[in-house]
PDB file of C-alpha atoms in Angstrom:
ATOM      1  CA  MET B   1     -11.966 100.812  27.294  1.00 66.00           C
ATOM      2  CA  ASP B   2     -10.149 102.073  30.220  1.00 80.00           C
ATOM      3  CA  VAL B   3      -6.395 102.794  29.693  1.00 85.00           C
ATOM      4  CA  ASN B   4      -3.965 102.384  32.435  1.00 87.00           C
ATOM      5  CA  VAL B   5      -0.991 100.227  33.114  1.00 82.00           C
ATOM      6  CA  GLU B   6      -3.004  96.526  33.939  1.00 84.00           C
ATOM      7  CA  ASN B   7      -4.980  96.904  30.155  1.00 87.00           C
ATOM      8  CA  ILE B   8      -2.100  97.449  28.829  1.00 86.00           C
ATOM      9  CA  ILE B   9       0.171  94.559  30.175  1.00 87.00           C
ATOM     10  CA  ALA B  10      -2.704  92.661  30.141  1.00 88.00           C
ATOM     11  CA  ILE B  11      -3.790  93.088  26.482  1.00 90.00           C
ATOM     12  CA  LEU B  12       0.169  92.550  25.757  1.00 89.00           C
ATOM     13  CA  THR B  13       0.112  89.455  28.261  1.00 90.00           C
ATOM     14  CA  GLN B  14      -2.832  87.887  26.013  1.00 92.00           C
ATOM     15  CA  THR B  15      -2.056  89.149  21.991  1.00 93.00           C
ATOM     16  CA  VAL B  16       1.891  88.811  21.939  1.00 92.00           C
ATOM     17  CA  PHE B  17       2.765  86.330  24.829  1.00 89.00           C
ATOM     18  CA  GLY B  18       0.078  83.803  24.502  1.00 90.00           C
ATOM     19  CA  GLY B  19      -1.597  84.326  28.068  1.00 87.00           C
ATOM     20  CA  SER B  20       2.352  84.267  29.925  1.00 86.00           C
ATOM     21  CA  GLY B  21       3.027  87.595  32.968  1.00 85.00           C
ATOM     22  CA  THR B  22       6.071  86.023  33.520  1.00 86.00           C
ATOM     23  CA  THR B  23       7.570  86.319  30.150  1.00 89.00           C
ATOM     24  CA  CYS B  24       5.908  88.947  29.176  1.00 89.00           C
ATOM     25  CA  GLY B  25       7.459  90.847  32.164  1.00 88.00           C
ATOM     26  CA  LEU B  26      10.662  89.364  31.508  1.00 90.00           C
ATOM     27  CA  VAL B  27      10.701  90.888  27.732  1.00 92.00           C
ATOM     28  CA  LEU B  28       9.447  94.518  29.203  1.00 90.00           C
ATOM     29  CA  LEU B  29      12.395  94.160  32.022  1.00 90.00           C
ATOM     30  CA  LEU B  30      14.653  93.411  29.183  1.00 92.00           C
ATOM     31  CA  GLY B  31      13.635  95.965  26.439  1.00 93.00           C
ATOM     32  CA  THR B  32      13.925  98.446  29.823  1.00 92.00           C
ATOM     33  CA  TRP B  33      17.535  97.548  30.176  1.00 92.00           C
ATOM     34  CA  CYS B  34      18.335  97.462  26.512  1.00 95.00           C
ATOM     35  CA  VAL B  35      17.074 101.234  26.575  1.00 95.00           C
ATOM     36  CA  PHE B  36      18.836 102.217  29.372  1.00 93.00           C
ATOM     37  CA  MET B  37      21.983 100.944  27.940  1.00 93.00           C
ATOM     38  CA  VAL B  38      21.748 102.490  24.756  1.00 94.00           C
ATOM     39  CA  ILE B  39      21.333 106.247  26.983  1.00 94.00           C
ATOM     40  CA  LEU B  40      24.469 105.377  29.403  1.00 92.00           C
ATOM     41  CA  ALA B  41      26.561 104.358  25.992  1.00 92.00           C
ATOM     42  CA  ASN B  42      25.594 107.786  24.345  1.00 95.00           C
ATOM     43  CA  ILE B  43      26.690 109.906  27.535  1.00 94.00           C
ATOM     44  CA  LYS B  44      29.689 107.742  27.678  1.00 91.00           C
ATOM     45  CA  ALA B  45      28.871 106.368  31.187  1.00 87.00           C
ATOM     46  CA  PRO B  46      29.446 102.905  32.630  1.00 84.00           C
ATOM     47  CA  ILE B  47      26.697 100.392  31.177  1.00 83.00           C
ATOM     48  CA  VAL B  48      26.430  98.934  34.218  1.00 87.00           C
ATOM     49  CA  TYR B  49      24.676 101.847  35.588  1.00 86.00           C
ATOM     50  CA  SER B  50      21.948 100.931  33.556  1.00 89.00           C
ATOM     51  CA  ILE B  51      21.389  98.349  35.742  1.00 89.00           C
ATOM     52  CA  VAL B  52      20.084 100.011  38.838  1.00 88.00           C
ATOM     53  CA  PRO B  53      16.971 101.020  37.547  1.00 90.00           C
ATOM     54  CA  LEU B  54      15.769  97.466  36.486  1.00 89.00           C
ATOM     55  CA  ILE B  55      15.226  96.738  40.927  1.00 90.00           C
ATOM     56  CA  PRO B  56      12.495  99.152  41.343  1.00 91.00           C
ATOM     57  CA  LEU B  57      11.209  98.097  38.349  1.00 91.00           C
ATOM     58  CA  CYS B  58      11.260  94.811  39.186  1.00 91.00           C
ATOM     59  CA  ILE B  59       9.284  96.109  42.346  1.00 91.00           C
ATOM     60  CA  PHE B  60       7.113  97.585  39.960  1.00 90.00           C
ATOM     61  CA  PHE B  61       6.339  94.827  37.813  1.00 88.00           C
ATOM     62  CA  ASN B  62       6.122  92.657  40.983  1.00 90.00           C
ATOM     63  CA  SER B  63       3.489  94.722  43.041  1.00 90.00           C
ATOM     64  CA  TYR B  64       1.462  94.557  39.454  1.00 84.00           C
ATOM     65  CA  GLY B  65       1.367  90.320  39.130  1.00 84.00           C
ATOM     66  CA  ILE B  66       3.529  90.733  36.545  1.00 86.00           C
ATOM     67  CA  LEU B  67       6.482  89.449  37.569  1.00 87.00           C
ATOM     68  CA  ASN B  68       6.595  85.973  40.028  1.00 87.00           C
ATOM     69  CA  THR B  69       8.017  86.967  43.502  1.00 91.00           C
ATOM     70  CA  ASP B  70      10.905  84.405  42.956  1.00 91.00           C
ATOM     71  CA  VAL B  71      12.326  86.121  39.496  1.00 88.00           C
ATOM     72  CA  MET B  72      11.392  89.251  40.953  1.00 90.00           C
ATOM     73  CA  MET B  73      14.196  88.095  43.856  1.00 93.00           C
ATOM     74  CA  ILE B  74      16.225  86.705  42.152  1.00 93.00           C
ATOM     75  CA  THR B  75      16.954  89.612  39.576  1.00 90.00           C
ATOM     76  CA  VAL B  76      17.086  92.216  42.070  1.00 91.00           C
ATOM     77  CA  LEU B  77      19.831  90.237  44.020  1.00 94.00           C
ATOM     78  CA  LEU B  78      21.607  89.935  41.230  1.00 92.00           C
ATOM     79  CA  CYS B  79      21.213  93.692  40.210  1.00 90.00           C
ATOM     80  CA  SER B  80      22.092  94.373  43.343  1.00 91.00           C
ATOM     81  CA  VAL B  81      25.857  91.921  43.350  1.00 93.00           C
ATOM     82  CA  VAL B  82      26.606  93.840  40.347  1.00 90.00           C
ATOM     83  CA  VAL B  83      25.961  97.412  41.298  1.00 89.00           C
ATOM     84  CA  ALA B  84      28.047  96.414  44.542  1.00 90.00           C
ATOM     85  CA  ALA B  85      31.174  95.086  42.854  1.00 90.00           C
ATOM     86  CA  GLU B  86      31.050  97.968  40.208  1.00 88.00           C
ATOM     87  CA  LEU B  87      31.349 100.134  43.324  1.00 85.00           C
ATOM     88  CA  LYS B  88      33.692  98.343  44.661  1.00 89.00           C
ATOM     89  CA  ARG B  89      36.172  98.471  41.510  1.00 86.00           C
ATOM     90  CA  THR B  90      35.017 102.696  41.354  1.00 83.00           C
ATOM     91  CA  VAL B  91      36.193 103.416  45.023  1.00 87.00           C
ATOM     92  CA  VAL B  92      39.191 100.422  45.288  1.00 83.00           C
ATOM     93  CA  GLY B  93      40.081 102.027  41.835  1.00 66.00           C
TER      94      GLY B  93
END
């Protein structure tokens, strides 16, 4: 068996999530977000910064067909708005 990202995602989708690729993608995004939150909390950085890696991750998951395009667009837009609001709060004071 060839071990690559597509096969790992396919195995996870079939065995854990009953064939739902979107659910698998959302759970993987949530897990990744939690990992980044823990890392940033340990270095005393604002937790909002953990949202930034979700944007390229959503695009990556969409290119592999794990996430639906609509879910990807909503996630990218929400992440962008939250990061822009934090930037504005940081710059304005």
